[in-house]
Short mmCIF file of C-alpha atoms and ligand atoms in Angstrom, two decimals:
data_model
loop_
_atom_site.label_atom_id
_atom_site.label_comp_id
_atom_site.label_asym_id
_atom_site.label_seq_id
_atom_site.Cartn_x
_atom_site.Cartn_y
_atom_site.Cartn_z
CA ILE N 1 114.48 91.17 106.00
CA GLY N 2 111.35 90.00 107.76
CA GLN N 3 107.78 90.05 106.55
CA ASP N 4 106.85 92.01 109.64
CA SER N 5 108.88 95.07 108.80
CA VAL N 6 109.32 97.54 105.95
CA GLU N 7 112.80 98.54 104.81
CA VAL N 8 113.30 102.06 103.51
CA LEU N 9 116.62 103.83 102.90
CA GLY N 10 118.46 101.45 105.17
CA HIS N 11 116.04 101.66 108.08
CA SER N 12 113.53 99.11 109.21
CA TYR N 13 109.99 100.02 110.27
CA PRO N 14 107.68 97.49 112.00
CA ARG N 15 104.43 96.85 110.13
CA ASP N 16 101.09 97.34 111.82
CA ASP N 17 97.43 97.70 110.82
CA PHE N 18 98.19 101.05 109.12
CA THR N 19 100.95 99.84 106.83
CA ASN N 20 99.94 100.33 103.20
CA VAL N 21 103.11 101.10 101.19
CA THR N 22 103.56 98.85 98.17
CA PRO N 23 106.85 97.52 96.74
CA LYS N 24 106.32 99.60 93.57
CA ILE N 25 106.16 102.78 95.64
CA LEU N 26 109.12 101.82 97.82
CA ALA N 27 111.15 101.28 94.66
CA LYS N 28 110.76 105.02 93.90
CA VAL N 29 112.13 106.16 97.27
CA GLY N 30 115.71 107.26 96.73
CA ARG N 31 115.38 107.90 92.99
CA ASN N 32 115.52 111.64 93.79
CA LEU N 33 114.71 112.83 90.27
CA HIS N 34 115.06 116.42 91.50
CA ASN N 35 118.75 115.80 92.21
CA GLN N 36 119.59 114.07 88.95
CA SER N 37 121.67 116.40 86.88
CA HIS N 38 119.77 117.55 83.76
CA HIS N 39 116.53 115.78 84.56
CA PRO N 40 113.69 118.22 83.74
CA LEU N 41 112.68 118.39 87.43
CA TRP N 42 116.29 119.17 88.37
CA LEU N 43 116.36 121.84 85.65
CA ILE N 44 113.23 123.52 87.00
CA LYS N 45 114.60 123.34 90.54
CA GLU N 46 117.91 124.93 89.39
CA ARG N 47 116.07 127.72 87.58
CA ILE N 48 113.97 128.48 90.65
CA LYS N 49 117.10 128.48 92.86
CA ALA N 50 118.92 130.77 90.46
CA HIS N 51 116.00 133.16 90.40
CA PHE N 52 115.77 133.35 94.20
CA TYR N 53 119.57 133.67 94.53
CA SER N 54 119.74 136.62 92.15
CA ALA N 55 116.52 138.39 93.10
CA TYR N 56 116.91 138.21 96.90
CA ALA N 57 120.22 138.99 98.50
CA ALA N 58 120.95 139.35 102.20
CA LYS N 59 123.84 141.21 103.77
CA ARG N 60 127.08 141.33 101.78
CA GLY N 61 125.31 139.94 98.74
CA ASN N 62 124.89 136.44 100.15
CA PRO N 63 121.76 134.64 99.00
CA LEU N 64 118.86 135.25 101.38
CA PHE N 65 117.20 131.89 100.83
CA SER N 66 119.04 128.70 101.75
CA VAL N 67 118.23 125.61 99.70
CA HIS N 68 117.59 122.11 101.08
CA ASP N 69 117.02 119.16 98.81
CA ASN N 70 118.23 116.14 100.73
CA LEU N 71 115.76 115.64 103.54
CA SER N 72 114.47 112.08 103.86
CA PRO N 73 110.89 111.56 102.59
CA VAL N 74 110.29 109.30 105.60
CA VAL N 75 108.66 111.51 108.25
CA THR N 76 106.56 111.05 111.34
CA VAL N 77 102.83 111.45 111.19
CA GLU N 78 103.41 114.20 113.70
CA GLN N 79 105.61 116.11 111.24
CA ASN N 80 103.33 115.61 108.26
CA PHE N 81 100.11 116.59 110.07
CA ASP N 82 100.26 117.62 113.76
CA SER N 83 103.15 120.08 113.34
CA LEU N 84 100.99 121.86 110.75
CA LEU N 85 97.94 122.08 113.05
CA ILE N 86 96.03 119.54 110.97
CA PRO N 87 93.37 118.17 113.36
CA PRO N 88 93.39 114.47 114.39
CA ASP N 89 90.17 113.72 112.49
CA HIS N 90 91.08 115.70 109.33
CA PRO N 91 90.20 113.85 106.09
CA SER N 92 93.69 114.43 104.63
CA ARG N 93 95.03 111.85 107.12
CA LYS N 94 93.02 109.00 105.61
CA ARG N 95 94.81 105.71 104.99
CA GLY N 96 93.18 105.74 101.60
CA ASP N 97 95.06 108.94 100.62
CA ASN N 98 98.54 108.41 102.11
CA TYR N 99 101.37 105.90 102.22
CA TYR N 100 101.93 104.80 105.79
CA LEU N 101 104.89 102.71 106.89
CA ASN N 102 103.01 102.22 110.16
CA ARG N 103 100.84 104.24 112.53
CA ASN N 104 103.67 106.66 113.39
CA THR N 105 105.67 106.90 110.20
CA MET N 106 104.80 107.72 106.60
CA LEU N 107 106.15 108.90 103.27
CA ARG N 108 105.64 112.68 103.36
CA ALA N 109 102.53 113.85 101.54
CA HIS N 110 103.97 117.36 101.14
CA THR N 111 107.19 119.25 101.74
CA SER N 112 105.34 121.36 104.33
CA ALA N 113 106.10 118.46 106.72
CA HIS N 114 109.52 120.10 107.27
CA GLN N 115 108.39 123.70 107.89
CA ARG N 116 108.50 123.53 111.65
CA GLU N 117 111.90 121.79 111.98
CA LEU N 118 113.61 124.19 109.58
CA VAL N 119 112.12 127.27 111.27
CA ARG N 120 113.10 125.80 114.63
CA SER N 121 116.69 125.40 113.39
CA GLY N 122 116.82 129.17 113.02
CA LEU N 123 116.23 129.74 109.32
CA ASP N 124 114.30 132.83 108.22
CA ALA N 125 114.20 132.18 104.49
CA PHE N 126 114.50 128.81 102.80
CA LEU N 127 113.56 126.68 99.84
CA LEU N 128 113.07 122.94 100.18
CA ALA N 129 112.73 120.49 97.32
CA GLY N 130 111.71 116.86 97.64
CA ASP N 131 109.72 113.86 96.51
CA VAL N 132 106.22 113.52 98.00
CA TYR N 133 103.79 110.59 98.01
CA ARG N 134 100.01 110.48 97.68
CA ARG N 135 97.48 107.86 96.77
CA ASP N 136 95.29 109.33 94.09
CA GLU N 137 93.37 108.79 90.90
CA ILE N 138 95.23 107.77 87.72
CA ASP N 139 95.46 110.10 84.73
CA CYS N 140 98.02 112.11 82.74
CA SER N 141 98.68 114.67 85.50
CA HIS N 142 98.52 112.41 88.58
CA TYR N 143 101.20 110.02 89.75
CA PRO N 144 101.58 108.63 93.31
CA VAL N 145 105.08 110.14 93.57
CA PHE N 146 105.70 113.72 92.59
CA HIS N 147 107.98 116.59 93.60
CA GLN N 148 107.38 119.82 95.44
CA MET N 149 109.35 122.93 96.28
CA GLU N 150 108.47 124.62 99.52
CA GLY N 151 109.39 128.22 100.27
CA VAL N 152 109.21 130.04 103.61
CA ARG N 153 110.07 133.59 104.50
CA LEU N 154 109.86 135.14 107.96
CA PHE N 155 109.98 138.83 108.85
CA SER N 156 110.66 140.68 112.07
CA ASP N 157 108.58 143.86 112.41
CA ILE N 158 111.64 145.93 111.44
CA GLU N 159 112.13 143.93 108.25
CA LEU N 160 108.50 144.00 107.22
CA PHE N 161 107.90 147.69 107.83
CA SER N 162 111.31 149.07 106.85
CA ALA N 163 110.10 150.31 103.48
CA VAL N 164 107.01 152.01 104.95
CA GLN N 165 107.20 155.66 105.95
CA ASN N 166 107.12 155.97 109.74
CA GLY N 167 107.10 152.16 109.77
CA GLU N 168 108.50 152.16 113.34
CA GLU N 169 104.99 152.96 114.53
CA LEU N 170 103.53 149.79 113.03
CA SER N 171 103.40 146.40 114.71
CA LEU N 172 103.13 142.81 113.43
CA PHE N 173 100.74 141.81 116.20
CA GLU N 174 97.65 143.07 117.91
CA SER N 175 96.56 141.78 121.30
CA ARG N 176 92.78 141.56 121.19
CA GLY N 177 92.25 140.96 117.49
CA ARG N 178 89.68 138.72 115.88
CA ARG N 179 90.06 136.15 113.14
CA THR N 180 88.35 137.33 109.94
CA PRO N 181 88.47 136.12 106.34
CA GLN N 182 91.35 138.60 105.87
CA LYS N 183 93.58 137.75 108.83
CA GLN N 184 94.43 135.72 111.93
CA GLU N 185 93.57 136.98 115.44
CA ALA N 186 97.23 137.60 116.34
CA HIS N 187 98.14 139.69 113.29
CA SER N 188 97.61 143.36 112.58
CA LEU N 189 95.85 144.06 109.30
CA GLU N 190 98.83 146.18 108.10
CA ALA N 191 101.18 143.24 108.65
CA VAL N 192 98.97 140.79 106.81
CA LYS N 193 98.46 143.08 103.85
CA LEU N 194 102.22 143.57 103.46
CA LEU N 195 102.91 139.83 103.86
CA GLU N 196 100.23 138.94 101.33
CA PHE N 197 101.53 141.52 98.90
CA ASP N 198 105.14 140.30 99.27
CA LEU N 199 104.06 136.67 98.89
CA LYS N 200 102.03 137.25 95.74
CA GLN N 201 104.66 139.49 94.24
CA THR N 202 107.41 136.95 94.93
CA LEU N 203 105.43 134.18 93.25
CA THR N 204 104.24 136.26 90.32
CA ARG N 205 107.85 137.27 89.68
CA LEU N 206 108.94 133.65 89.81
CA VAL N 207 106.26 132.51 87.42
CA THR N 208 106.99 135.32 84.96
CA HIS N 209 110.68 134.51 85.20
CA LEU N 210 109.93 130.89 84.31
CA PHE N 211 107.23 131.36 81.69
CA GLY N 212 107.71 134.86 80.33
CA GLU N 213 105.33 137.80 80.39
CA ASP N 214 102.65 136.17 78.28
CA ILE N 215 101.62 133.53 80.77
CA GLU N 216 98.05 133.87 82.07
CA VAL N 217 97.71 133.38 85.83
CA ARG N 218 94.99 133.86 88.43
CA TRP N 219 94.79 133.79 92.25
CA VAL N 220 92.07 131.73 93.91
CA ASP N 221 91.18 131.93 97.62
CA CYS N 222 91.42 128.61 99.38
CA TYR N 223 91.96 126.93 102.73
CA PHE N 224 94.92 125.21 104.43
CA PRO N 225 95.03 124.46 108.17
CA PHE N 226 98.57 125.92 108.40
CA THR N 227 98.07 129.23 106.58
CA HIS N 228 95.53 132.04 106.77
CA PRO N 229 94.64 133.70 104.52
CA SER N 230 95.43 131.05 101.88
CA PHE N 231 95.61 131.14 98.10
CA GLU N 232 96.22 129.00 95.07
CA LEU N 233 97.90 130.10 91.88
CA GLU N 234 96.55 128.72 88.67
CA VAL N 235 98.21 128.85 85.27
CA ARG N 236 96.45 128.53 81.94
CA PHE N 237 97.54 125.32 80.22
CA GLN N 238 96.05 123.80 77.05
CA GLY N 239 92.85 125.77 77.48
CA ASP N 240 92.31 124.84 81.13
CA TRP N 241 93.35 126.38 84.45
CA MET N 242 95.91 124.23 86.22
CA GLU N 243 96.73 124.65 89.90
CA VAL N 244 100.49 124.95 90.34
CA LEU N 245 100.90 126.04 93.94
CA GLY N 246 99.28 126.64 97.32
CA CYS N 247 100.42 129.38 99.70
CA GLY N 248 99.45 131.75 102.47
CA VAL N 249 100.37 133.64 105.61
CA MET N 250 101.72 131.10 108.11
CA GLU N 251 99.60 130.31 111.14
CA GLN N 252 101.17 132.16 114.06
CA GLN N 253 100.65 129.16 116.34
CA LEU N 254 103.00 127.20 114.09
CA LEU N 255 105.69 129.85 114.39
CA ASP N 256 105.16 130.03 118.17
CA SER N 257 105.69 126.28 118.42
CA ALA N 258 108.85 126.56 116.32
CA GLY N 259 110.35 129.22 118.58
CA ALA N 260 109.85 132.09 116.11
CA GLY N 261 106.89 133.73 117.78
CA ASP N 262 108.39 137.20 117.38
CA LYS N 263 108.21 136.93 113.59
CA ALA N 264 105.46 136.55 111.00
CA GLY N 265 105.83 134.92 107.60
CA TRP N 266 104.52 133.36 104.46
CA ALA N 267 104.90 129.92 102.92
CA PHE N 268 104.25 128.32 99.56
CA GLY N 269 104.41 124.82 98.10
CA LEU N 270 104.62 124.33 94.37
CA GLY N 271 104.37 121.25 92.19
CA LEU N 272 107.51 120.78 90.08
CA GLU N 273 105.94 118.30 87.62
CA ARG N 274 103.03 120.68 86.98
CA LEU N 275 105.40 123.54 86.26
CA ALA N 276 107.59 121.40 84.02
CA MET N 277 104.58 120.07 82.09
CA VAL N 278 103.45 123.59 81.31
CA LEU N 279 106.93 124.92 80.62
CA TYR N 280 108.15 122.12 78.33
CA ASN N 281 104.78 120.96 77.05
CA ILE N 282 105.19 117.48 78.51
CA PRO N 283 101.91 115.63 77.88
CA ASP N 284 102.07 112.90 80.49
CA ILE N 285 103.44 112.82 84.04
CA ARG N 286 104.81 109.26 83.61
CA LEU N 287 107.44 110.64 81.24
CA PHE N 288 109.37 112.05 84.22
CA TRP N 289 110.19 108.47 85.19
CA SER N 290 111.26 107.51 81.69
CA GLN N 291 114.84 106.33 81.13
CA ASP N 292 114.40 106.82 77.40
CA GLU N 293 117.29 108.84 75.95
CA ARG N 294 114.94 110.45 73.42
CA PHE N 295 113.22 112.10 76.38
CA LEU N 296 116.16 112.79 78.70
CA LYS N 297 118.64 114.11 76.12
CA GLN N 298 116.37 117.04 75.31
CA PHE N 299 117.05 118.57 78.71
CA ARG N 300 120.86 118.40 78.54
CA VAL N 301 121.33 122.08 77.94
CA GLN N 302 124.69 123.84 78.35
CA HIS N 303 123.28 126.45 80.63
CA ILE N 304 120.16 126.24 82.82
CA GLN N 305 118.62 129.38 81.29
CA GLN N 306 118.93 128.03 77.78
CA PRO N 307 115.46 127.39 76.40
CA VAL N 308 114.44 123.78 75.96
CA CYS N 309 112.35 123.05 72.97
CA PHE N 310 110.64 119.84 73.88
CA GLN N 311 109.68 117.60 71.01
CA SER N 312 106.89 115.46 72.30
CA LEU N 313 107.71 111.84 71.54
CA SER N 314 105.03 110.81 69.15
CA LYS N 315 102.41 108.98 71.15
CA TYR N 316 102.00 105.28 70.52
CA PRO N 317 98.43 104.05 70.26
CA PRO N 318 96.49 103.28 73.44
CA LEU N 319 94.56 100.08 74.19
CA HIS N 320 91.69 99.97 76.59
CA ASN N 321 90.08 97.17 78.55
CA ASP N 322 87.15 97.30 80.97
CA ILE N 323 86.86 95.49 84.28
CA SER N 324 83.54 94.98 86.13
CA PHE N 325 82.94 93.51 89.54
CA TRP N 326 80.53 93.31 92.46
CA LEU N 327 81.81 95.22 95.47
CA PRO N 328 82.34 93.17 98.62
CA GLU N 329 79.42 93.07 101.02
CA SER N 330 80.18 93.98 104.57
CA GLU N 331 78.10 93.02 107.59
CA ASP N 332 78.05 96.40 109.29
CA GLY N 333 76.85 98.07 106.11
CA ARG N 334 80.07 100.09 105.75
CA GLU N 335 81.88 99.99 102.45
CA SER N 336 85.05 97.98 102.84
CA PHE N 337 86.10 98.78 99.26
CA ILE N 338 88.24 101.89 98.79
CA GLU N 339 88.68 103.19 95.23
CA ASN N 340 92.32 104.11 95.90
CA ASP N 341 93.00 100.48 96.89
CA PHE N 342 91.94 99.51 93.40
CA TYR N 343 94.09 102.23 91.81
CA ASP N 344 97.09 101.03 93.80
CA LEU N 345 96.46 97.48 92.74
CA VAL N 346 96.30 98.54 89.10
CA ARG N 347 99.55 100.48 89.51
CA SER N 348 101.27 97.61 91.27
CA ILE N 349 100.52 95.22 88.46
CA GLY N 350 100.32 97.45 85.39
CA GLY N 351 103.03 99.89 86.42
CA ASP N 352 103.69 102.67 83.96
CA LEU N 353 101.74 100.92 81.21
CA VAL N 354 98.60 102.31 82.77
CA GLU N 355 97.77 105.77 81.53
CA LYS N 356 94.34 106.30 83.05
CA VAL N 357 91.71 104.48 85.06
CA SER N 358 88.17 105.81 85.16
CA LEU N 359 84.94 104.68 86.70
CA VAL N 360 82.65 104.35 83.69
CA ASP N 361 79.58 102.68 85.15
CA GLU N 362 78.05 101.87 88.50
CA PHE N 363 74.74 100.32 89.47
CA MET N 364 72.90 98.66 92.31
CA HIS N 365 71.05 95.39 91.92
CA PRO N 366 67.36 96.18 92.62
CA LYS N 367 66.70 92.97 94.60
CA THR N 368 69.98 92.18 96.41
CA GLY N 369 71.14 95.74 96.91
CA ARG N 370 74.65 94.75 95.82
CA ARG N 371 76.69 97.36 94.02
CA SER N 372 78.63 96.78 90.85
CA GLN N 373 81.29 98.99 89.29
CA CYS N 374 82.94 99.07 85.92
CA TYR N 375 86.34 100.71 85.38
CA ARG N 376 88.03 101.44 82.07
CA ILE N 377 91.79 101.02 82.06
CA VAL N 378 93.72 102.78 79.30
CA TYR N 379 97.08 101.15 78.59
CA ARG N 380 99.79 102.90 76.65
CA HIS N 381 103.54 102.54 76.52
CA MET N 382 105.50 105.77 76.21
CA GLU N 383 108.18 104.22 74.02
CA ARG N 384 106.56 101.58 71.82
CA THR N 385 103.33 100.08 70.57
CA LEU N 386 101.67 97.56 72.89
CA THR N 387 100.08 94.38 71.59
CA GLN N 388 96.59 93.30 72.59
CA GLN N 389 98.14 90.03 73.75
CA GLU N 390 100.55 91.52 76.28
CA VAL N 391 97.87 93.89 77.59
CA ARG N 392 95.51 90.92 77.99
CA LEU N 393 98.03 89.21 80.29
CA VAL N 394 98.35 92.27 82.52
CA HIS N 395 94.60 92.84 82.53
CA GLU N 396 93.84 89.27 83.54
CA GLN N 397 96.33 89.52 86.36
CA ILE N 398 94.52 92.66 87.59
CA GLU N 399 91.22 90.79 87.42
CA ARG N 400 92.58 87.93 89.51
CA SER N 401 94.26 90.14 92.10
CA ALA N 402 91.18 92.33 92.51
CA GLU N 403 89.28 89.19 93.53
CA THR N 404 91.87 87.80 95.89
CA GLU N 405 93.10 91.05 97.40
CA LEU N 406 90.09 93.34 97.46
CA GLY N 407 87.36 90.74 97.88
CA VAL N 408 85.39 91.86 94.83
CA GLN N 409 83.52 89.36 92.72
CA GLY N 410 84.50 89.56 89.10
CA ARG N 411 81.98 89.80 86.27
CA PHE N 412 84.69 89.08 83.72
N1 LIG F 501 101.40 121.77 101.38
C1 LIG F 501 100.36 122.28 100.54
C2 LIG F 501 99.98 121.20 99.49
O1 LIG F 501 100.72 120.29 99.28
C3 LIG F 501 100.79 123.53 99.78
C4 LIG F 501 101.11 124.69 100.71
C5 LIG F 501 102.40 124.91 101.14
C6 LIG F 501 100.12 125.54 101.11
C7 LIG F 501 102.69 125.98 101.97
C8 LIG F 501 100.37 126.61 101.93
C9 LIG F 501 101.67 126.82 102.35
O2 LIG F 501 98.92 121.26 98.87
#
């Protein structure tokens, strides 16, 4: 196993100037929490499957939606971005936000990366669950690996308008239409309104099935390059609104490129951890990776619809330590320091001991113009009390690595 390649799931990928996956992240590939019997993410996935199986039947009572949960998280950059009409200069492609194996290959940042290939294979209705990878801030609801469930449903004009009186006279498409906030140029307004209604009804039903009638939800307009119009669904959780899914009417150009240009459809992508946190009252996203029996055994229900009454493990006390440094100076005046590089470094060394990292202070030296930042790192173990001594060791290692790897100058 050479230094000049990255090994993932038995394949070898040559490193280049884009490679930024870390060993800690690679160690998560293949864990497949969503396929581990009785893991809370598996349980949520099973409940969503069961709901779609029973609520939507095709001919002869067969399930309408097929389910896919074994697609490799290693995808091409083309699948993750280009296939979804995400422009070459789009900010979501940044090295600072994604895990690249090299310039052409990455760990998928969303399950939408598989939309085009599954549509191309002839499917009209499918669900797809998988692990996804994103570099991000560190707090109780963000973790660089999480799980999504994608849903896609396509309609021919007969299918979409069958319930409408004199529906034969309606058409999915119009030839000289314009793009407006309500619709794409190719679509008729009637088609879009029905698709949007079906999409929102499908998701509202799902959420009520999972959470019961009392859950408070709201729809928010938003933007994705691969859907229009686009929406987010937010659920009320501990007094705040929490985004649990993104969705919209699929861009017709995507369907054209997948050989389904005679159909129109909707797509959604929902976050399984977010749903599970709300449903079971799980206070911290790191718990999903816990091997602690006191956590896992609570989800071993006889039947997937049996309610789980999650007893939050009592939280052990946190310890916090600050770290301050001068940012590296660069000749061309561009910042060579990326915050997500620091978060990754903290994760690589501190692992799951780190609960939260926040920028608490920042200033510029009036004479030299150099910038200094101070971060607060909150350490907490999910299963025991940490000692100041062991945290000190980890913290000092973070200080040293920040200097050698990121070129900052410590003010420790
Ligand atoms: N892929 C989007 C995300 O991860 C969610 C999404 C899926 C939006 C499908 C629209 C349609 O944020």
